[in-house]
mmCIF file of C-alpha atoms in Angstrom:
data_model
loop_
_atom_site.group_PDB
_atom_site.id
_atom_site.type_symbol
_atom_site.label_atom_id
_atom_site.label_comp_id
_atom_site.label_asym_id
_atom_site.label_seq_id
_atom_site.Cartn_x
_atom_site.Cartn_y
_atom_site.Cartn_z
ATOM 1 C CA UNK A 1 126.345 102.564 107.441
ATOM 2 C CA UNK A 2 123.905 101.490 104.453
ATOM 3 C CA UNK A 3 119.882 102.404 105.311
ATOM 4 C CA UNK A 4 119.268 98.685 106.038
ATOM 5 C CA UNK A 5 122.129 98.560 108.905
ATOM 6 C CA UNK A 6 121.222 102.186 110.295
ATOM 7 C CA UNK A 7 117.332 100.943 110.437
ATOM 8 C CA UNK A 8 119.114 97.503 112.333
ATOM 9 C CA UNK A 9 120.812 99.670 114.875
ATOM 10 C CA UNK A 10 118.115 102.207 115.101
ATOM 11 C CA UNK A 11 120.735 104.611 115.254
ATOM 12 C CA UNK A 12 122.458 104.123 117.911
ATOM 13 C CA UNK A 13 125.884 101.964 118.914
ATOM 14 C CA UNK A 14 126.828 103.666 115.935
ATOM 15 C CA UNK A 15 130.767 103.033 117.227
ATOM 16 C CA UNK A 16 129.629 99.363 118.515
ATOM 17 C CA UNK A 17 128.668 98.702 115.038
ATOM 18 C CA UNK A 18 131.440 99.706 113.364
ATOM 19 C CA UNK A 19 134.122 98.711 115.921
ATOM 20 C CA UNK A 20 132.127 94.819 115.956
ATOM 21 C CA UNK A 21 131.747 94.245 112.237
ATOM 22 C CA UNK A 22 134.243 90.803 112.690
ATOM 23 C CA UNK A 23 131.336 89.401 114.700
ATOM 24 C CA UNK A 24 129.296 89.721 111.680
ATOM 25 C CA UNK A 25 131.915 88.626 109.248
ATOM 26 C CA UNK A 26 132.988 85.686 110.852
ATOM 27 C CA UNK A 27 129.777 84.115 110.855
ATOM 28 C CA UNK A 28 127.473 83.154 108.465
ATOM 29 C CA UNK A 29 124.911 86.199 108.486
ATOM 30 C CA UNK A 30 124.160 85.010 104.646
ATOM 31 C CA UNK A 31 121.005 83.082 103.822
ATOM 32 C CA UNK A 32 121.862 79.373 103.561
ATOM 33 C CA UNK A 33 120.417 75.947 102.625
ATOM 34 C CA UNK A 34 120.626 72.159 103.869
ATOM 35 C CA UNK A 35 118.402 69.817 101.762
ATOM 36 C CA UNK A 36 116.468 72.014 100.210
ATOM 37 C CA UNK A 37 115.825 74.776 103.696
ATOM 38 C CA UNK A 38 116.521 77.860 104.259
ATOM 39 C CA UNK A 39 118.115 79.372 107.196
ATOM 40 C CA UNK A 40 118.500 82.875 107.639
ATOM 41 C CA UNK A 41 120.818 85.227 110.248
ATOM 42 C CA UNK A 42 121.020 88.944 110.355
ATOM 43 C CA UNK A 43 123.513 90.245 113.132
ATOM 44 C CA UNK A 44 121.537 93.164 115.081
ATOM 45 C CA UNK A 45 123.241 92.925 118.467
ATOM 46 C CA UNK A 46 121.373 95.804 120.040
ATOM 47 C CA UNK A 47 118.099 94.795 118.289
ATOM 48 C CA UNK A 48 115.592 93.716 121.462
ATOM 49 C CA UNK A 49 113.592 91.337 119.399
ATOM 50 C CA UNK A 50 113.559 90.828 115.895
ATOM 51 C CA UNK A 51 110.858 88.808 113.810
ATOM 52 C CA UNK A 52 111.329 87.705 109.819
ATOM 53 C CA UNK A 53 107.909 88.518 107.313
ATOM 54 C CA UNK A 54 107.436 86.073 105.146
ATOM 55 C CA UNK A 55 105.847 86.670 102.183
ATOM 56 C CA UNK A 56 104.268 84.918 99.036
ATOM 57 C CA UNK A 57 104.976 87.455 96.832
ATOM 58 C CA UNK A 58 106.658 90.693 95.727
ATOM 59 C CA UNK A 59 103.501 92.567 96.209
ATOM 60 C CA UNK A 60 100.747 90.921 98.561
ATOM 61 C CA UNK A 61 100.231 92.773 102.006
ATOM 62 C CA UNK A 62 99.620 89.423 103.797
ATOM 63 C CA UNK A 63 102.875 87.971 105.409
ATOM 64 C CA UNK A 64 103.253 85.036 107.804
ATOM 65 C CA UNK A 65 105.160 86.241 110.966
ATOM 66 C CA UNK A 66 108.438 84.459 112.490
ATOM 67 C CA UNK A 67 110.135 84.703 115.555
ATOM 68 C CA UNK A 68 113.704 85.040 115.077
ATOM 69 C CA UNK A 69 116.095 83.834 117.976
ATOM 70 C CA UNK A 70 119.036 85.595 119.259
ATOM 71 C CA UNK A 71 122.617 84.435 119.722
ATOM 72 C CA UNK A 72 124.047 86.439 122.706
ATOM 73 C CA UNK A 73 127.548 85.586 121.817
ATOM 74 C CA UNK A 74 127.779 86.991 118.335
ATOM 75 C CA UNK A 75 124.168 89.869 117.775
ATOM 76 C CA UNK A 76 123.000 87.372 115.694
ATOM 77 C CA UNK A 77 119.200 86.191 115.393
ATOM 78 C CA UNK A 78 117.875 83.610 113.284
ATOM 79 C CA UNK A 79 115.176 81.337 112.216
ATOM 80 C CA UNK A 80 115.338 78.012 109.827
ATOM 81 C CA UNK A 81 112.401 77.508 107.686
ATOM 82 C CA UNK A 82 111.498 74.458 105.114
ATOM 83 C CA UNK A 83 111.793 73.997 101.216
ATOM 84 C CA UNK A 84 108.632 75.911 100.539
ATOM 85 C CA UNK A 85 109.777 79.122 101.623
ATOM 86 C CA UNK A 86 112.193 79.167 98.525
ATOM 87 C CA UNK A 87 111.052 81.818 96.244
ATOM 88 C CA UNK A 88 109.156 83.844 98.181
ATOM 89 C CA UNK A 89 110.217 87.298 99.952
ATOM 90 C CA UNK A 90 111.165 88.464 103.288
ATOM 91 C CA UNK A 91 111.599 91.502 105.387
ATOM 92 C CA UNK A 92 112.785 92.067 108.820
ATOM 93 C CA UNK A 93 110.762 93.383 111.371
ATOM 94 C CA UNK A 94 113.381 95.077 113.573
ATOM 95 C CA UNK A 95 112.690 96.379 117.586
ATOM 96 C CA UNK A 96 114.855 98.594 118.319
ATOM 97 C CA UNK A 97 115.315 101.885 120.820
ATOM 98 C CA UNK A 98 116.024 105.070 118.669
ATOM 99 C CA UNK A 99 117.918 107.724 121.119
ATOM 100 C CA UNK A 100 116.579 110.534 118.740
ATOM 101 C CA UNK A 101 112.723 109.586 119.480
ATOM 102 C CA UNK A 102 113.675 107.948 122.896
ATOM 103 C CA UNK A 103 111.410 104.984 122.208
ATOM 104 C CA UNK A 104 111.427 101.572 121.262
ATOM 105 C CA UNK A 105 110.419 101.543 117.438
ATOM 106 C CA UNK A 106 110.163 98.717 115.267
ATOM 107 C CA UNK A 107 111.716 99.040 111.687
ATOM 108 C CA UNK A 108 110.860 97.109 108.413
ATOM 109 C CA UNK A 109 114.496 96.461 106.939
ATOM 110 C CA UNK A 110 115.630 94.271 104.202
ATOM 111 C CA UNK A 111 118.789 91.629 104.316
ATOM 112 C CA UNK A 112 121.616 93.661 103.386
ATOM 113 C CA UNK A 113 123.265 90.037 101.865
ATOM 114 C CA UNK A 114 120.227 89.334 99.647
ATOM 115 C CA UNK A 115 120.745 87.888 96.213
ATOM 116 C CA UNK A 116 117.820 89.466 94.839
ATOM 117 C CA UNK A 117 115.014 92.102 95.465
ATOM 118 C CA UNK A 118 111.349 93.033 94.534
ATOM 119 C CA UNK A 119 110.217 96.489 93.110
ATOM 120 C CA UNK A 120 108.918 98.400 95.729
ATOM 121 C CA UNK A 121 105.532 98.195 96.781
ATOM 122 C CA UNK A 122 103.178 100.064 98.538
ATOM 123 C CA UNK A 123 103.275 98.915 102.560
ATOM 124 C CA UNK A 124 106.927 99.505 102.466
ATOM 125 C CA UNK A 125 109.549 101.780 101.472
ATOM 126 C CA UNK A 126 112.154 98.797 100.882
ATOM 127 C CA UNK A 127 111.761 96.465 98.667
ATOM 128 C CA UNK A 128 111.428 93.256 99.755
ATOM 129 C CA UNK A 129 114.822 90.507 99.991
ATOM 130 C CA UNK A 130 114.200 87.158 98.308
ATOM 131 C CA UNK A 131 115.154 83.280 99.063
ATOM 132 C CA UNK A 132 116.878 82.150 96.304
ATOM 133 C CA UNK A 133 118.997 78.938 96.381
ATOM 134 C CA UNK A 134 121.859 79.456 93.360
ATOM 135 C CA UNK A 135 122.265 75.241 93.563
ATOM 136 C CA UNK A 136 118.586 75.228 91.656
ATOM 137 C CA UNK A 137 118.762 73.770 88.646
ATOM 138 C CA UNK A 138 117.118 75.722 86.626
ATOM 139 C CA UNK A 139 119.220 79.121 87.717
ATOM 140 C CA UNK A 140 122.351 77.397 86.503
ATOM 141 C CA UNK A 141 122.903 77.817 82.573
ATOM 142 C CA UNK A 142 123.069 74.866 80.157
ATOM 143 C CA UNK A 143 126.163 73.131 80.820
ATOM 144 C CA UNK A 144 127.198 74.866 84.225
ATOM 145 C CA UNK A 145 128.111 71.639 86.229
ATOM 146 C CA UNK A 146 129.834 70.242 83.261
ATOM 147 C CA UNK A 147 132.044 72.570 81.328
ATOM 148 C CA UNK A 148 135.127 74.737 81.742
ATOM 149 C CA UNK A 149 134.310 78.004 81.596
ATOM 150 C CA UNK A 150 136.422 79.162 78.050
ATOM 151 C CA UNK A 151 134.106 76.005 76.795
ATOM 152 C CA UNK A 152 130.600 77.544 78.192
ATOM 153 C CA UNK A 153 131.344 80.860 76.599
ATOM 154 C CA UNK A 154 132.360 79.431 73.245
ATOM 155 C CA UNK A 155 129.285 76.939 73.737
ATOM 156 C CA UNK A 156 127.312 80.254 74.093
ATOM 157 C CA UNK A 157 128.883 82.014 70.277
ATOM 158 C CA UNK A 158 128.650 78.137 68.325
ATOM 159 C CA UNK A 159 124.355 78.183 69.546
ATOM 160 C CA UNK A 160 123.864 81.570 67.986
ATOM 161 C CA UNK A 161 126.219 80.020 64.788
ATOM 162 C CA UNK A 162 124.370 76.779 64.667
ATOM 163 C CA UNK A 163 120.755 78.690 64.517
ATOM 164 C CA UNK A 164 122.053 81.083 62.195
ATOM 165 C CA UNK A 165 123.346 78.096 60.080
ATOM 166 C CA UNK A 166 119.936 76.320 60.304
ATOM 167 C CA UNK A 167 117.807 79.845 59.114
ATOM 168 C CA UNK A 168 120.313 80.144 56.018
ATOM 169 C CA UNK A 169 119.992 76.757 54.892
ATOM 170 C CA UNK A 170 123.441 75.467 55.114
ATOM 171 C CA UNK A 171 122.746 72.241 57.147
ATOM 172 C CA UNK A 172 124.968 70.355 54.385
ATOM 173 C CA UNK A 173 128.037 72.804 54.175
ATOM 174 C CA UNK A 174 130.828 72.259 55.159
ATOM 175 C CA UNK A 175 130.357 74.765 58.337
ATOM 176 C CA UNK A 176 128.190 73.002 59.549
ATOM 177 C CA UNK A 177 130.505 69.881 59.435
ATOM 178 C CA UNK A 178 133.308 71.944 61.460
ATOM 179 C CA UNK A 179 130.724 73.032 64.077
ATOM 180 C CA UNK A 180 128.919 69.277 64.370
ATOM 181 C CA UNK A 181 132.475 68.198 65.258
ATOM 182 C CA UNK A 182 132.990 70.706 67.690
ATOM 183 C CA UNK A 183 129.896 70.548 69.261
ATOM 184 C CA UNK A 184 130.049 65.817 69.337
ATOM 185 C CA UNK A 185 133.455 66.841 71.415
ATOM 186 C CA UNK A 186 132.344 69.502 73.215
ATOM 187 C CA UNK A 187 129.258 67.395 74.426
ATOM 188 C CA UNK A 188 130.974 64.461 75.019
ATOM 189 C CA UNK A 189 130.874 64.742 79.542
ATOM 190 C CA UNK A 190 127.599 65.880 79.028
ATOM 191 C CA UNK A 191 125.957 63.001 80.512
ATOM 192 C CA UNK A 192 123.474 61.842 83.411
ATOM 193 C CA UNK A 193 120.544 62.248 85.166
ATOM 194 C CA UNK A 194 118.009 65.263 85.152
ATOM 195 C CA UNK A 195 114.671 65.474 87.280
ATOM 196 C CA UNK A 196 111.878 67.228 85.342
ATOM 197 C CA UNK A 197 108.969 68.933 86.865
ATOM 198 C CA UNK A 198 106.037 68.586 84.571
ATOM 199 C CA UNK A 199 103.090 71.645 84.975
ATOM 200 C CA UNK A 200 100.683 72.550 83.161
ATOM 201 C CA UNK A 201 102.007 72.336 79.929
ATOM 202 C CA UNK A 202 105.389 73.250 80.804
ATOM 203 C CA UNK A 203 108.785 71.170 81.796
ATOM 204 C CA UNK A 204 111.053 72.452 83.948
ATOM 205 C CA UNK A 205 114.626 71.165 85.008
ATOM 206 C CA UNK A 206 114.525 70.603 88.867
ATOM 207 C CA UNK A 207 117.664 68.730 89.645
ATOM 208 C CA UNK A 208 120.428 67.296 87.377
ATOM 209 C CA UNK A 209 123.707 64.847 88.640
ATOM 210 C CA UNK A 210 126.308 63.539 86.748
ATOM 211 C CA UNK A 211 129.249 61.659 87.440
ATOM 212 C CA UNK A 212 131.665 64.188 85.343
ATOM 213 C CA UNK A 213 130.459 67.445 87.270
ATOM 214 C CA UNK A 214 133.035 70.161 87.754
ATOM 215 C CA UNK A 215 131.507 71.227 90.353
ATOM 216 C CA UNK A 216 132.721 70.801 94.029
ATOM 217 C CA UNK A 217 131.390 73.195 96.881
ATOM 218 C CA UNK A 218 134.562 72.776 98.500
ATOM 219 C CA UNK A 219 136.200 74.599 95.914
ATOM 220 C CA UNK A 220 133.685 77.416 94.771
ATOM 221 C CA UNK A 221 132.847 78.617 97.990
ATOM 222 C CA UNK A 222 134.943 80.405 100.928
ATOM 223 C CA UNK A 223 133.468 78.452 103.841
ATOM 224 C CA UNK A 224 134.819 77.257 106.815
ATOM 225 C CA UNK A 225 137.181 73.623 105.816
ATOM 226 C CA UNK A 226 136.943 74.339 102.574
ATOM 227 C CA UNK A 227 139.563 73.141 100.160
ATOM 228 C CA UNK A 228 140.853 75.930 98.278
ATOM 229 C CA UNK A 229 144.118 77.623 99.260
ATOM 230 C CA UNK A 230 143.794 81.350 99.851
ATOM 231 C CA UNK A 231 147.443 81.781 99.758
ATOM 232 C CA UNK A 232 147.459 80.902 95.670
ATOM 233 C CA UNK A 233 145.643 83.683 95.417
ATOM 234 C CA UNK A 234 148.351 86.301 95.983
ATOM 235 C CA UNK A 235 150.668 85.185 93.241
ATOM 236 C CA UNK A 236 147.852 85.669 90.896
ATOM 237 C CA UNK A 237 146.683 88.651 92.045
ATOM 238 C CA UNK A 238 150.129 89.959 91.370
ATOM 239 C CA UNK A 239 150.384 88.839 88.156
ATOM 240 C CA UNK A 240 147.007 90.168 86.720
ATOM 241 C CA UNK A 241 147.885 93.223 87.736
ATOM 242 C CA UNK A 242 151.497 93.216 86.631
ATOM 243 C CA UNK A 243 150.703 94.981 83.963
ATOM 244 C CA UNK A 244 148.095 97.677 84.688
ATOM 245 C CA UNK A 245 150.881 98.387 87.718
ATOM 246 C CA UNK A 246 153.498 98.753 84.636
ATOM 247 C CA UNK A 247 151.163 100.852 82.623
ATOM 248 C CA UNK A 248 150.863 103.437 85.026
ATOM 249 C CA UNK A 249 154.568 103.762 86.413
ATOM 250 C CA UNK A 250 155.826 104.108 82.867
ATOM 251 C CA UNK A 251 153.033 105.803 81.762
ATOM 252 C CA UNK A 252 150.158 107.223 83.612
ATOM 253 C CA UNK A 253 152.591 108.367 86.709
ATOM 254 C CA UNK A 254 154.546 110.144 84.533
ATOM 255 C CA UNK A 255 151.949 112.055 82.106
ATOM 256 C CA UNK A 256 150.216 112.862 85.469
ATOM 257 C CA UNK A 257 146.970 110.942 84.140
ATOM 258 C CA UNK A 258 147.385 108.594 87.479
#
């Protein structure tokens, strides 16, 4: 098991672990938000109490202490916290009997499902996990909600092109003509409203909504109810692999390179 699950399980119910992971895939041991919240789960079924460190930074030794509850039914503990904690770090504070010391230890452990880390620092030998909500605004790149993705790549190459033409002095060529046009269409759903947070001197993009958003959380995710159709993804599976599959019977298979 990784060090973070091993530190969970102190070691022991090695087989319980292993034999019990659909408890912990079938629910939501993932940190998730509701307006703006965090809540976060970590399955530790033989855990006897487990508390989540919260703290302001990456490096500060100061953390503020929260009592995580347990869900008999599926191992899993949890605590819910409010909008502020977004940003900041965590680590688990894990009590648990190890057979090999035959004591109750408690174990500093991050969230195996974190999006991001710290570097290490000194107190700990982990790094610490962070809360990071991937619906913020300003995570998303310019155009996320709103374009396909062959047009946000392209969107990407005709920036560096338009800059380029701007430093060389071709603003009246007829490039630049070609790649106005393209860009006037390409723009064209780009439309709404965005909330700006103003700060000392700097503006940043908070929130943005607009009635021609691609995106839909019922299709992007793999929730529970949501809309997409797992089955579709079998045909395509078998297609993008068509030909790497063809490649290495008439090929690779045969050279004895597969």
């Amino acid at each position: 098991m990784p060090t973070a699950l091993c530190n969970v399980f102190g070691g022991q119910n090695t087989s319980y672990a292993i034999q019990n992971t659909d408890l912990a895939t079938s629910t939501d041991v993932t940190v998730t938000y509701s307006s703006g919240a965090p809540s976060v789960k970590l399955w530790a079924p033989t855990a006897k109490a487990v508390t989540l460190r919260r703290y302001a930074d990456g490096s500060t030794s100061t953390y503020t202490a929260h009592a995580m509850t347990l869900d008999a039914a599926t191992g899993v503990w949890s605590v819910t916290g409010d909008s502020t904690w977004n940003r900041q770090y965590y680590l688990f504070d894990v009590q648990v009997y190890v057979p090999a010391l035959d004591a109750v230890t408690n174990n500093l452990v991050t969230d195996p499902y974190a999006l991001t880390l710290s570097t290490d620092t000194s107190d700990t030998a982990d790094p610490r996990s962070q809360f990071v909500n991937l619906s913020d605004a300003d995570l998303k790149p310019s155009g996320w909600d709103s374009l396909s993705k062959p047009a946000l790549r392209f969107k990407t190459f005709v920036s560096q092109e338009y800059a380029d033409l701007i430093y060389n002095g071709l603003w009246f060529s007829a490039f630049h003509q070609d790649l106005a046009a393209f860009v006037a269409c390409n723009q064209r759903f780009v439309t709404g409203k965005v909330r700006v947070k103003l700060f000392k001197g700097t503006a940043q993009a908070v929130g943005r909504q607009s009635e021609f958003s691609l995106y839909n959380k019922h299709l992007a995710t793999y929730d529970k109810g949501d809309q997409f159709d797992h089955e579709a993804a079998k045909g395509f599976i078998r297609l993008w692999g068509l030909g790497t599959q063809t490649q290495a019977q008439l090929q690779l298979l045969k050279g004895g390179q597969g």
